[in-house]
Structure formats: C-alpha cells, structure tokens
CSV table of C-alpha atoms in Angstrom, one decimal:
chain,number,residue,atom,x,y,z
A,279,MET,CA,-5.7,-15.4,-13.9
A,280,ASN,CA,-9.3,-16.0,-13.4
A,281,THR,CA,-11.2,-12.8,-12.6
A,282,LEU,CA,-14.2,-12.3,-10.5
A,283,ALA,CA,-16.2,-11.2,-13.5
A,284,ASN,CA,-16.0,-14.4,-15.0
A,285,TYR,CA,-16.9,-16.6,-12.2
A,286,ASN,CA,-20.5,-17.4,-11.1
A,287,PHE,CA,-20.4,-18.1,-7.3
A,288,ALA,CA,-24.0,-19.4,-7.2
A,289,GLY,CA,-24.0,-22.4,-4.8
A,290,HIS,CA,-20.3,-21.9,-4.0
A,291,ARG,CA,-18.6,-21.1,-0.6
A,292,ALA,CA,-15.8,-18.8,-1.3
A,293,VAL,CA,-12.9,-18.5,1.2
A,294,VAL,CA,-11.8,-14.9,0.6
A,295,ARG,CA,-8.4,-13.8,1.6
A,296,VAL,CA,-8.9,-10.0,2.2
A,297,ASP,CA,-6.5,-7.5,3.8
A,298,PHE,CA,-8.3,-6.0,7.0
A,299,ASN,CA,-5.1,-5.0,8.7
A,300,VAL,CA,-6.7,-1.7,9.7
A,301,PRO,CA,-5.5,0.7,12.2
A,302,LEU,CA,-7.1,0.7,15.8
A,303,ASP,CA,-7.2,3.0,18.7
A,304,LYS,CA,-6.7,2.0,22.2
A,305,ASP,CA,-10.4,1.0,22.6
A,306,LEU,CA,-10.2,-1.2,19.4
A,307,HIS,CA,-12.2,1.2,17.5
A,308,ILE,CA,-11.2,1.4,13.6
A,309,THR,CA,-9.5,4.7,12.7
A,310,ASP,CA,-9.3,4.3,9.1
A,311,ASP,CA,-11.8,1.7,7.4
A,312,THR,CA,-10.2,2.3,3.8
A,313,ARG,CA,-9.2,-1.4,3.4
A,314,ILE,CA,-12.6,-2.7,4.6
A,315,ARG,CA,-14.3,-0.6,2.0
A,316,ALA,CA,-11.9,-1.6,-0.7
A,317,ALA,CA,-12.7,-5.2,-0.4
A,318,THR,CA,-16.6,-4.7,-0.6
A,319,PRO,CA,-17.1,-4.8,-4.2
A,320,THR,CA,-15.6,-8.5,-4.3
A,321,ILE,CA,-17.6,-9.5,-1.2
A,322,THR,CA,-20.9,-7.9,-2.7
A,323,LYS,CA,-20.4,-9.7,-6.2
A,324,ILE,CA,-20.1,-13.1,-4.4
A,325,LEU,CA,-23.1,-12.6,-2.3
A,326,ASN,CA,-25.3,-11.1,-5.2
A,327,ASP,CA,-24.3,-14.2,-7.2
A,328,GLY,CA,-25.8,-16.4,-4.5
A,329,GLY,CA,-22.6,-17.7,-3.0
A,330,SER,CA,-21.4,-17.6,0.7
A,331,VAL,CA,-18.2,-16.0,2.1
A,332,VAL,CA,-15.6,-17.1,4.6
A,333,LEU,CA,-13.2,-14.2,5.4
A,334,LEU,CA,-9.5,-14.6,6.3
A,335,SER,CA,-7.0,-11.9,7.2
A,336,HIS,CA,-4.4,-10.9,9.3
A,337,LEU,CA,-4.1,-7.9,11.7
A,338,GLY,CA,-1.0,-6.5,13.1
A,339,ARG,CA,2.1,-8.5,14.1
A,340,PRO,CA,1.0,-10.8,16.9
A,341,LYS,CA,4.0,-12.3,18.8
A,342,GLY,CA,2.5,-16.0,18.9
A,343,GLY,CA,-1.0,-16.9,19.9
A,344,TYR,CA,-4.0,-15.0,20.6
A,345,GLU,CA,-3.9,-11.4,21.6
A,346,LYS,CA,-7.0,-9.5,22.0
A,347,LYS,CA,-5.7,-6.2,20.3
A,348,TYR,CA,-5.1,-8.3,17.2
A,349,SER,CA,-8.3,-10.3,17.1
A,350,LEU,CA,-10.5,-9.5,14.1
A,351,GLU,CA,-13.6,-9.8,16.4
A,352,SER,CA,-13.3,-6.2,17.0
A,353,LEU,CA,-14.3,-5.7,13.3
A,354,LEU,CA,-17.6,-7.4,13.4
A,355,PRO,CA,-19.8,-4.2,13.9
A,356,ARG,CA,-18.0,-2.4,11.1
A,357,LEU,CA,-18.4,-5.3,8.7
A,358,ARG,CA,-22.0,-5.9,9.6
A,359,GLN,CA,-22.8,-2.2,8.8
A,360,GLU,CA,-20.6,-2.4,5.7
A,361,TYR,CA,-22.5,-5.5,4.1
A,362,GLY,CA,-26.0,-4.6,5.5
A,363,ARG,CA,-26.3,-8.2,7.1
A,364,ASP,CA,-25.1,-10.1,9.8
A,365,VAL,CA,-21.6,-11.4,9.8
A,366,LEU,CA,-21.2,-14.5,11.7
A,367,TRP,CA,-18.1,-15.2,14.1
A,368,GLY,CA,-16.1,-18.3,13.6
A,369,GLY,CA,-13.2,-17.8,16.0
A,370,ASP,CA,-9.8,-19.5,15.6
A,371,VAL,CA,-9.2,-20.5,12.0
A,372,LEU,CA,-8.0,-24.2,13.1
A,373,SER,CA,-10.9,-24.9,15.4
A,374,ALA,CA,-13.5,-27.6,14.7
A,375,GLU,CA,-16.1,-24.8,15.2
A,376,ALA,CA,-14.6,-22.5,12.6
A,377,LEU,CA,-14.9,-25.6,10.1
A,378,ALA,CA,-18.5,-26.4,11.0
A,379,ALA,CA,-19.7,-22.9,10.7
A,380,ALA,CA,-18.1,-22.6,7.4
A,381,GLN,CA,-19.5,-25.8,6.1
A,382,ALA,CA,-23.1,-24.7,7.5
A,383,LEU,CA,-23.2,-21.5,5.7
A,384,GLN,CA,-26.1,-20.8,3.5
A,385,PRO,CA,-26.0,-18.7,0.3
A,386,GLY,CA,-25.9,-14.8,1.1
A,387,GLN,CA,-24.1,-15.6,4.6
A,388,VAL,CA,-20.7,-14.4,5.8
A,389,LEU,CA,-18.3,-15.9,8.2
A,390,LEU,CA,-15.5,-14.0,9.7
A,391,LEU,CA,-12.7,-16.2,11.3
A,392,ASP,CA,-9.8,-14.8,13.6
A,393,ASN,CA,-6.4,-13.6,12.7
A,394,VAL,CA,-4.3,-16.1,10.7
A,395,ARG,CA,-1.2,-14.8,12.1
A,396,PHE,CA,-2.1,-16.4,15.6
A,397,HIS,CA,-0.4,-19.3,14.1
A,398,PRO,CA,3.2,-19.2,13.1
A,399,GLU,CA,2.5,-21.6,10.3
A,400,GLU,CA,0.8,-18.7,8.3
A,401,GLU,CA,4.0,-16.6,7.9
A,402,ALA,CA,6.0,-19.7,7.5
A,403,GLY,CA,4.0,-20.6,4.4
A,404,ASN,CA,3.2,-24.0,6.0
A,405,ASP,CA,1.4,-26.4,3.7
A,406,ALA,CA,-0.4,-28.4,6.2
A,407,PHE,CA,-1.8,-25.2,7.8
A,408,ALA,CA,-2.8,-24.0,4.0
A,409,MET,CA,-4.7,-27.3,3.3
A,410,HIS,CA,-6.6,-26.8,6.6
A,411,LEU,CA,-7.5,-23.4,5.5
A,412,ALA,CA,-8.6,-24.7,2.1
A,413,ARG,CA,-11.1,-27.1,3.7
A,414,LEU,CA,-13.2,-23.8,4.5
A,415,GLY,CA,-14.4,-23.4,1.0
A,416,ASP,CA,-14.8,-24.8,-2.5
A,417,VAL,CA,-13.3,-21.7,-4.3
A,418,TYR,CA,-10.4,-19.5,-3.3
A,419,VAL,CA,-10.5,-15.7,-3.8
A,420,ASN,CA,-7.3,-13.5,-3.2
A,421,ASP,CA,-8.3,-9.8,-2.7
A,422,ALA,CA,-5.3,-9.0,-0.4
A,423,PHE,CA,-3.3,-7.3,-2.7
A,424,GLY,CA,-1.4,-5.6,0.2
A,425,ALA,CA,-0.1,-8.9,1.3
A,426,ALA,CA,0.3,-10.3,-2.2
A,427,HIS,CA,4.1,-10.1,-2.1
A,428,ARG,CA,4.1,-12.5,1.1
A,429,ARG,CA,4.6,-16.0,0.4
A,430,HIS,CA,2.2,-16.9,3.4
A,431,ALA,CA,0.0,-19.8,3.9
A,432,SER,CA,-3.3,-17.8,3.2
A,433,THR,CA,-1.9,-15.6,0.5
A,434,ALA,CA,-0.1,-17.9,-1.7
A,435,VAL,CA,0.2,-21.7,-0.6
A,436,MET,CA,-3.4,-22.5,0.0
A,437,ALA,CA,-4.3,-21.7,-3.9
A,438,SER,CA,-2.4,-24.9,-4.8
A,439,HIS,CA,-5.1,-26.8,-2.8
A,440,PHE,CA,-7.9,-25.6,-5.5
A,441,ALA,CA,-8.3,-26.5,-8.8
A,442,PRO,CA,-6.8,-23.6,-11.3
A,443,ALA,CA,-10.5,-22.9,-12.3
A,444,ASN,CA,-11.5,-22.2,-8.6
A,445,ARG,CA,-8.6,-19.7,-8.1
A,446,VAL,CA,-9.8,-16.3,-8.6
A,447,GLY,CA,-8.3,-12.9,-8.2
A,448,GLY,CA,-10.7,-10.4,-6.6
A,449,LEU,CA,-11.8,-7.1,-7.9
A,450,LEU,CA,-9.4,-4.9,-5.7
A,451,LEU,CA,-6.4,-7.3,-6.5
A,452,GLN,CA,-7.0,-7.1,-10.2
A,453,GLY,CA,-7.7,-3.5,-10.1
A,454,GLU,CA,-4.3,-2.7,-8.3
A,455,LEU,CA,-2.4,-4.8,-11.3
A,456,GLU,CA,-4.3,-3.0,-14.0
A,457,ASN,CA,-3.5,0.4,-12.5
A,458,ALA,CA,0.3,-0.2,-11.8
A,459,ARG,CA,0.5,-1.7,-15.4
A,460,LYS,CA,-1.2,1.2,-16.8
A,461,VAL,CA,1.6,3.6,-15.2
A,462,LEU,CA,4.4,1.3,-16.1
A,463,ASP,CA,3.5,0.1,-19.6
A,464,ASN,CA,1.3,2.6,-21.2
A,465,PRO,CA,1.8,6.2,-19.7
A,466,GLN,CA,0.7,9.3,-21.3
A,467,ARG,CA,3.6,11.8,-21.3
A,468,PRO,CA,5.0,13.8,-19.7
A,469,PHE,CA,5.3,11.1,-17.1
A,470,THR,CA,6.4,12.2,-13.7
A,471,ALA,CA,7.3,10.0,-10.6
A,472,ILE,CA,7.7,11.6,-7.2
A,473,MET,CA,9.6,9.7,-4.7
A,474,GLY,CA,9.9,10.7,-1.1
A,475,GLY,CA,10.2,8.8,2.3
A,476,ALA,CA,13.3,8.5,4.5
A,477,LYS,CA,15.7,6.3,2.7
A,478,ILE,CA,17.1,5.6,-0.8
A,479,SER,CA,17.8,2.0,0.2
A,480,ASP,CA,14.0,1.3,0.3
A,481,LYS,CA,13.5,2.6,-3.3
A,482,ILE,CA,16.7,1.6,-5.0
A,483,LEU,CA,15.3,-0.8,-7.6
A,484,LEU,CA,12.2,1.2,-8.2
A,485,ILE,CA,14.0,4.2,-8.9
A,486,GLU,CA,16.5,2.4,-11.3
A,487,ARG,CA,13.3,0.9,-13.1
A,488,LEU,CA,11.6,4.3,-13.3
A,489,LEU,CA,14.8,5.9,-15.1
A,490,ASP,CA,13.8,3.7,-18.0
A,491,LYS,CA,10.4,4.9,-18.1
A,492,VAL,CA,9.7,8.6,-16.7
A,493,ASP,CA,10.4,12.1,-18.0
A,494,ASN,CA,10.5,13.6,-14.7
A,495,LEU,CA,11.8,12.1,-11.4
A,496,LEU,CA,11.2,14.3,-8.3
A,497,ILE,CA,13.1,13.4,-5.2
A,498,GLY,CA,11.9,14.7,-1.8
A,499,GLY,CA,11.6,13.5,1.7
A,500,GLY,CA,14.7,12.4,3.7
A,501,MET,CA,16.5,10.7,0.7
A,502,ALA,CA,17.0,14.0,-0.9
A,503,TYR,CA,19.7,14.9,1.5
A,504,THR,CA,21.7,11.9,0.4
A,505,PHE,CA,21.3,13.1,-3.1
A,506,ALA,CA,22.4,16.7,-2.0
A,507,VAL,CA,25.6,15.3,-0.4
A,508,ALA,CA,26.2,13.4,-3.6
A,509,GLU,CA,26.2,16.8,-5.4
A,510,GLY,CA,28.6,18.0,-3.0
A,511,GLY,CA,26.3,19.8,-0.7
A,512,HIS,CA,26.1,20.1,3.2
A,513,VAL,CA,23.1,19.1,4.9
A,514,GLY,CA,23.9,19.8,8.6
A,515,SER,CA,22.3,17.2,10.9
A,516,SER,CA,19.6,16.0,8.2
A,517,LEU,CA,18.8,12.5,7.6
A,518,LEU,CA,21.7,11.0,5.6
A,519,GLU,CA,22.7,7.6,4.3
A,520,ALA,CA,26.5,8.0,4.1
A,521,ASP,CA,27.0,4.4,2.7
A,522,LYS,CA,24.7,5.3,-0.2
A,523,VAL,CA,26.3,8.5,-1.4
A,524,ASP,CA,27.9,6.9,-4.2
A,525,LEU,CA,24.8,5.1,-5.3
A,526,ALA,CA,22.9,8.5,-5.5
A,527,LYS,CA,25.8,9.8,-7.5
A,528,SER,CA,25.4,6.8,-10.0
A,529,LEU,CA,21.7,7.3,-10.0
A,530,ILE,CA,22.1,11.1,-11.0
A,531,ALA,CA,24.8,10.1,-13.9
A,532,LYS,CA,22.3,7.5,-15.1
A,533,ALA,CA,19.3,10.0,-15.3
A,534,LYS,CA,21.5,12.4,-17.3
A,535,GLU,CA,22.4,9.5,-19.5
A,536,LYS,CA,18.7,8.5,-20.1
A,537,GLY,CA,17.6,12.1,-20.6
A,538,VAL,CA,15.4,12.0,-17.4
A,539,ASN,CA,14.9,15.3,-15.7
A,540,LEU,CA,15.9,14.3,-12.0
A,541,VAL,CA,14.9,17.0,-9.9
A,542,LEU,CA,16.1,17.7,-6.2
A,543,PRO,CA,14.5,20.4,-4.1
A,544,GLY,CA,16.1,23.8,-4.4
A,545,ASP,CA,15.6,24.5,-0.7
A,546,SER,CA,14.4,23.0,2.4
A,547,LEU,CA,12.3,24.0,5.4
A,548,ILE,CA,15.1,23.6,8.3
A,549,ALA,CA,14.7,22.9,12.1
A,550,ASP,CA,17.0,23.0,15.1
A,551,LYS,CA,15.4,19.8,16.6
A,552,PHE,CA,13.2,17.1,15.4
A,553,ALA,CA,10.1,18.5,17.0
A,554,ASN,CA,7.1,20.2,15.8
A,555,ASP,CA,8.0,23.2,18.1
A,556,ALA,CA,11.5,23.5,16.8
A,557,ASN,CA,12.8,26.8,15.6
A,558,VAL,CA,12.3,26.9,11.9
A,559,ASP,CA,14.1,28.5,9.0
A,560,VAL,CA,14.8,28.0,5.2
A,561,ALA,CA,18.0,27.1,3.6
A,562,PRO,CA,19.3,25.9,0.2
A,563,ASN,CA,19.3,22.1,0.2
A,564,GLY,CA,22.9,21.7,-0.2
A,565,SER,CA,23.8,24.6,2.4
A,566,ILE,CA,22.1,23.6,5.6
A,567,PRO,CA,24.0,24.8,8.7
A,568,VAL,CA,25.5,22.5,11.3
A,569,GLY,CA,23.0,21.8,13.9
A,570,TRP,CA,20.2,22.2,11.6
A,571,MET,CA,18.1,19.5,9.8
A,572,GLY,CA,16.0,19.5,6.7
A,573,LEU,CA,12.4,18.4,7.5
A,574,ASP,CA,10.3,19.6,4.6
A,575,LEU,CA,10.4,21.1,1.1
A,576,GLY,CA,11.2,24.7,1.3
A,577,PRO,CA,8.9,27.3,-0.4
A,578,ASP,CA,10.9,27.4,-3.8
A,579,ALA,CA,10.9,23.7,-4.0
A,580,ARG,CA,7.2,23.3,-3.2
A,581,GLU,CA,6.5,25.6,-6.1
A,582,GLN,CA,9.2,23.9,-8.3
A,583,PHE,CA,7.6,20.4,-7.7
A,584,ALA,CA,4.0,21.7,-8.1
A,585,GLY,CA,4.7,23.2,-11.4
A,586,ILE,CA,6.2,20.1,-13.0
A,587,ILE,CA,3.5,18.0,-11.6
A,588,GLN,CA,0.8,20.3,-13.0
A,589,ASP,CA,2.2,19.8,-16.6
A,590,SER,CA,2.3,16.2,-16.3
A,591,LYS,CA,0.0,13.6,-18.0
A,592,THR,CA,0.8,10.5,-15.9
A,593,ILE,CA,1.9,10.8,-12.2
A,594,LEU,CA,3.2,8.1,-9.7
A,595,TRP,CA,3.7,9.2,-6.2
A,596,ASN,CA,5.3,7.2,-3.4
A,597,GLY,CA,6.5,8.6,-0.1
A,598,PRO,CA,5.9,12.0,1.8
A,599,MET,CA,8.1,15.0,1.1
A,600,GLY,CA,8.7,15.7,4.7
A,601,VAL,CA,7.7,14.8,8.3
A,602,PHE,CA,4.2,15.5,7.4
A,603,GLU,CA,2.9,13.9,10.6
A,604,MET,CA,4.2,17.1,12.4
A,605,SER,CA,2.0,20.0,11.4
A,606,ASN,CA,4.7,22.5,10.8
A,607,PHE,CA,6.5,20.1,8.3
A,608,SER,CA,3.3,18.9,6.2
A,609,LEU,CA,3.3,21.8,3.7
A,610,GLY,CA,5.5,20.1,1.2
A,611,THR,CA,3.6,17.0,1.0
A,612,GLU,CA,0.1,19.0,1.0
A,613,TYR,CA,1.6,21.0,-1.9
A,614,VAL,CA,2.3,17.9,-3.9
A,615,ALA,CA,-0.9,16.2,-3.2
A,616,ARG,CA,-2.8,19.2,-4.2
A,617,ALA,CA,-0.7,19.7,-7.4
A,618,ILE,CA,-1.6,15.9,-8.2
A,619,ALA,CA,-5.3,16.4,-7.8
A,620,GLU,CA,-5.4,19.6,-10.0
A,621,ALA,CA,-3.3,17.8,-12.6
A,622,THR,CA,-5.7,14.9,-12.4
A,623,GLU,CA,-8.9,17.2,-12.8
A,624,ALA,CA,-7.2,18.7,-15.9
A,625,GLY,CA,-6.9,15.2,-17.5
A,626,ALA,CA,-3.8,13.6,-16.1
A,627,TYR,CA,-3.7,10.0,-14.6
A,628,SER,CA,-2.5,9.6,-11.0
A,629,LEU,CA,-1.5,6.5,-9.0
A,630,ILE,CA,-0.7,7.3,-5.3
A,631,GLY,CA,1.6,4.4,-4.2
A,632,GLY,CA,0.1,3.1,-0.7
A,633,GLY,CA,1.5,3.5,2.5
A,634,ASP,CA,2.2,7.2,3.8
A,635,SER,CA,1.5,8.6,0.5
A,636,ALA,CA,-1.9,7.1,0.6
A,637,ALA,CA,-2.7,8.2,4.2
A,638,ALA,CA,-1.4,11.9,3.3
A,639,VAL,CA,-3.9,12.0,0.5
A,640,GLN,CA,-6.7,10.6,2.7
A,641,GLN,CA,-6.0,13.0,5.6
A,642,LEU,CA,-5.6,16.0,3.2
A,643,GLY,CA,-9.0,15.5,1.6
A,644,PHE,CA,-7.7,14.8,-1.9
A,645,ALA,CA,-8.8,11.1,-2.0
A,646,ASP,CA,-11.6,11.5,-4.6
A,647,ARG,CA,-9.5,13.9,-6.7
A,648,VAL,CA,-6.8,11.5,-7.8
A,649,SER,CA,-7.2,8.5,-10.2
A,650,TYR,CA,-6.3,5.6,-8.0
A,651,ILE,CA,-4.9,5.0,-4.5
A,652,SER,CA,-3.1,1.7,-3.9
A,653,THR,CA,-4.0,-0.2,-0.6
A,654,GLY,CA,-0.5,-2.2,-0.9
A,655,GLY,CA,2.6,-0.3,-0.3
A,656,GLY,CA,5.0,-2.9,-0.1
A,657,ALA,CA,3.3,-5.1,-2.7
A,658,LEU,CA,3.0,-2.1,-5.1
A,659,LEU,CA,6.7,-1.3,-4.9
A,660,GLU,CA,7.7,-4.8,-5.4
A,661,PHE,CA,5.5,-5.2,-8.5
A,662,MET,CA,6.8,-2.0,-9.9
A,663,GLU,CA,10.4,-3.1,-9.4
A,664,GLY,CA,9.6,-6.0,-11.7
A,665,LYS,CA,9.6,-8.7,-8.8
A,666,GLU,CA,7.1,-11.5,-8.9
A,667,LEU,CA,4.3,-11.5,-6.3
A,668,PRO,CA,3.8,-14.9,-4.9
A,669,GLY,CA,0.1,-14.1,-4.2
A,670,VAL,CA,-0.4,-13.4,-8.0
A,671,LYS,CA,1.8,-16.3,-9.2
A,672,ALA,CA,-0.4,-18.6,-7.2
A,673,LEU,CA,-3.6,-17.5,-8.7
A,674,GLN,CA,-2.0,-18.0,-12.1
A,675,GLY,CA,-1.2,-21.8,-11.4
C-alpha cells in the first residue's frame, strides 16, 4: 500500500475519503470532533506539500436524498477553524458545480462536498458513481478507516479508477492498521483482552481468534450473563442470549484447552429495573434473584479486573462493562479505563477498540493516558477477526 509519507502532493488535487461521521446535537452543533481531528495530519501533509484537497465523507444514515440534518455543510465552521484557512463548499457530489469547483482548486485550497450517502449508489458500490467521484481529483487518498470494512463507492470502488501509484493510504488509516497489527502480531506479555458490550454474537469471531493470542480474556457487559448461565448460574432478568449458551460453553472449554485465563465477573451490581433510579444491590454473577438484572460489574469484579489489567503489558479493550451511559452503572467501565491508563503509564501498550469503549475513555478523561484509541469500531473488529477490509484491499491494488 502506498503511504502518505512516500507521496509528494505538490501540484496534485487529492480526493480524500475521510470519516466525518460526527455526532451532532439538535441545532447541528458537533458534540464530539474526534474524527475531524484524527484526519487533520493527512490533510495538513497534502496542503504543506503544495497540493489541494477535495473532501468526501458520509454522515449518518439518510433515507434517500438530501436531508439538512445529514448535510456536511454544518461542519464547515469547525473545519475552517481546524485547518486555519477557508474551506470551500461544493454542494452535491454529482453536481456540475462540484466538479467545476474541484477542477478550479489552487494549491493549498480545500473543498468540502456533501454527504456521499445522499445517493443510494454510494452504499451499493456503484461503479459509474465511483467513476464520477474519481473525476474530482488526480490522486485518491483513503483515510476513512471507520468505513474501510464497507465496499461502498467512495471507500473501495473508486480506487480502481486511479493508477495504483495514485492510490494512497492516509496517516489515520495507516496508523489504525499498524496499531492493530502490533497487538495481534507482536504483543508483549502478559496480553489481556477485555471484551464487553451486550452480545456474544457480535464478538464470536474475535473472541475465538483472541483465544489463540491472549493470556487473559476478561468478559464483562451484558455478554457475561450468557457465560454465567453456561457455567450453571442463574441471572434473573439480566440480558441473556439463550441460543448462545452452548457457544459460551464451547468458548470456556477452548480457553481451558489453550491455557487462556478466561475471567468472568465474580459479582454484579444489580437493579430491579432498567433505569438509573432503580433500587440497587450486589449479587454473585451466577446467583441473581428473579426480577433483578445485572447492569454493571460488582465491587469484587471491579477490583479483580483492575488487578489483572494492571499486571498486563499489552491490553485490548472493546466494549463497556455495564450500562455506562447511566451514571449509577458506570463504575465498572470507569475502573477498567483507569486500570488501563495506569498500566499504560507503567509501560504497557493499550489499544482501545473504537465505539463505546472509545467514547467511555474520552468521557472519563483518560484519552491522553492510553496508547491508541481506534476511530473504527466495526472496521477494527473485522480486521482483528481476520477479515479482509475492502477499503484497504482497494489501495493494495
């Protein structure tokens, strides 16, 4: 794959696929600009070389055609601030005005076009649509790791309309791949993976692959209750994937067979309803009373998980430990985040695997105390599962 450092953009017009799928409030103000800031090194390198930039991105899931709340036009003020220069607006990606504006760009100029998903051809991976997008520049840069697992027109198909020498992986995309490979291929030991979130079914392939690589596998979040039932426990009205109990049993058996320390929470913070103002108690993870549900790690599990994490040299975290968006059930996730930060400061390498884990680390103020926070939840999972990412394959020709 051609990398940004090896390409001189002087005199070139780079069409850059970024991931500016940022959260907005009801007034269309950005509430988290992480993805914008993550792409800045790539944009800066191109401009400093003497190139110009055409920005392509998606935002949300429009239902067909223009919707103001999904228009990238609301990002213009923040991008102008980020790049310290004017960012031109080109409107719809298929318009004659957009093509003319792109072709008129001078070195050092930036042009933002509207949401590629306003056209259904984007998600369909339509080649004619991709070919039109390719006319916007003479070099293609993909820095949208968060969408690299999609075979969409702008993330994978349009690369084929550029010569292999003019298909380039951006700094963010390259960094994501390098950090994932560092964890998968060359971990310092002990290597601990922490898997959370609601469902085993979302993480089956990753858990199976990690069982060949890790020393410790900590299971938290909603999925822990399916494992608890697999060990003969009772979980009250906790989240349970009844059809995945046998799978959980097989994963427990595989861990034993491979010598992996698979750790389930010893206790849970339980509630009598799914609400922040619920009555709260603590119960062993496999002895939750009828009518109660586990919503977070219990005090013993918090200390248990933190201790293992602090003794680790490589750490991968994907998925919260409880319903962390409710303040009364966020302590387990906070303990894990703090333990990872402390282990990192003591010399460990930590990779935070996008999605809710990344949001938790940011919100809790630990972002600058971990090694790397992925911007791509789904893409990172698929890459770590061993799947081929269409957006990466397209750059490799």
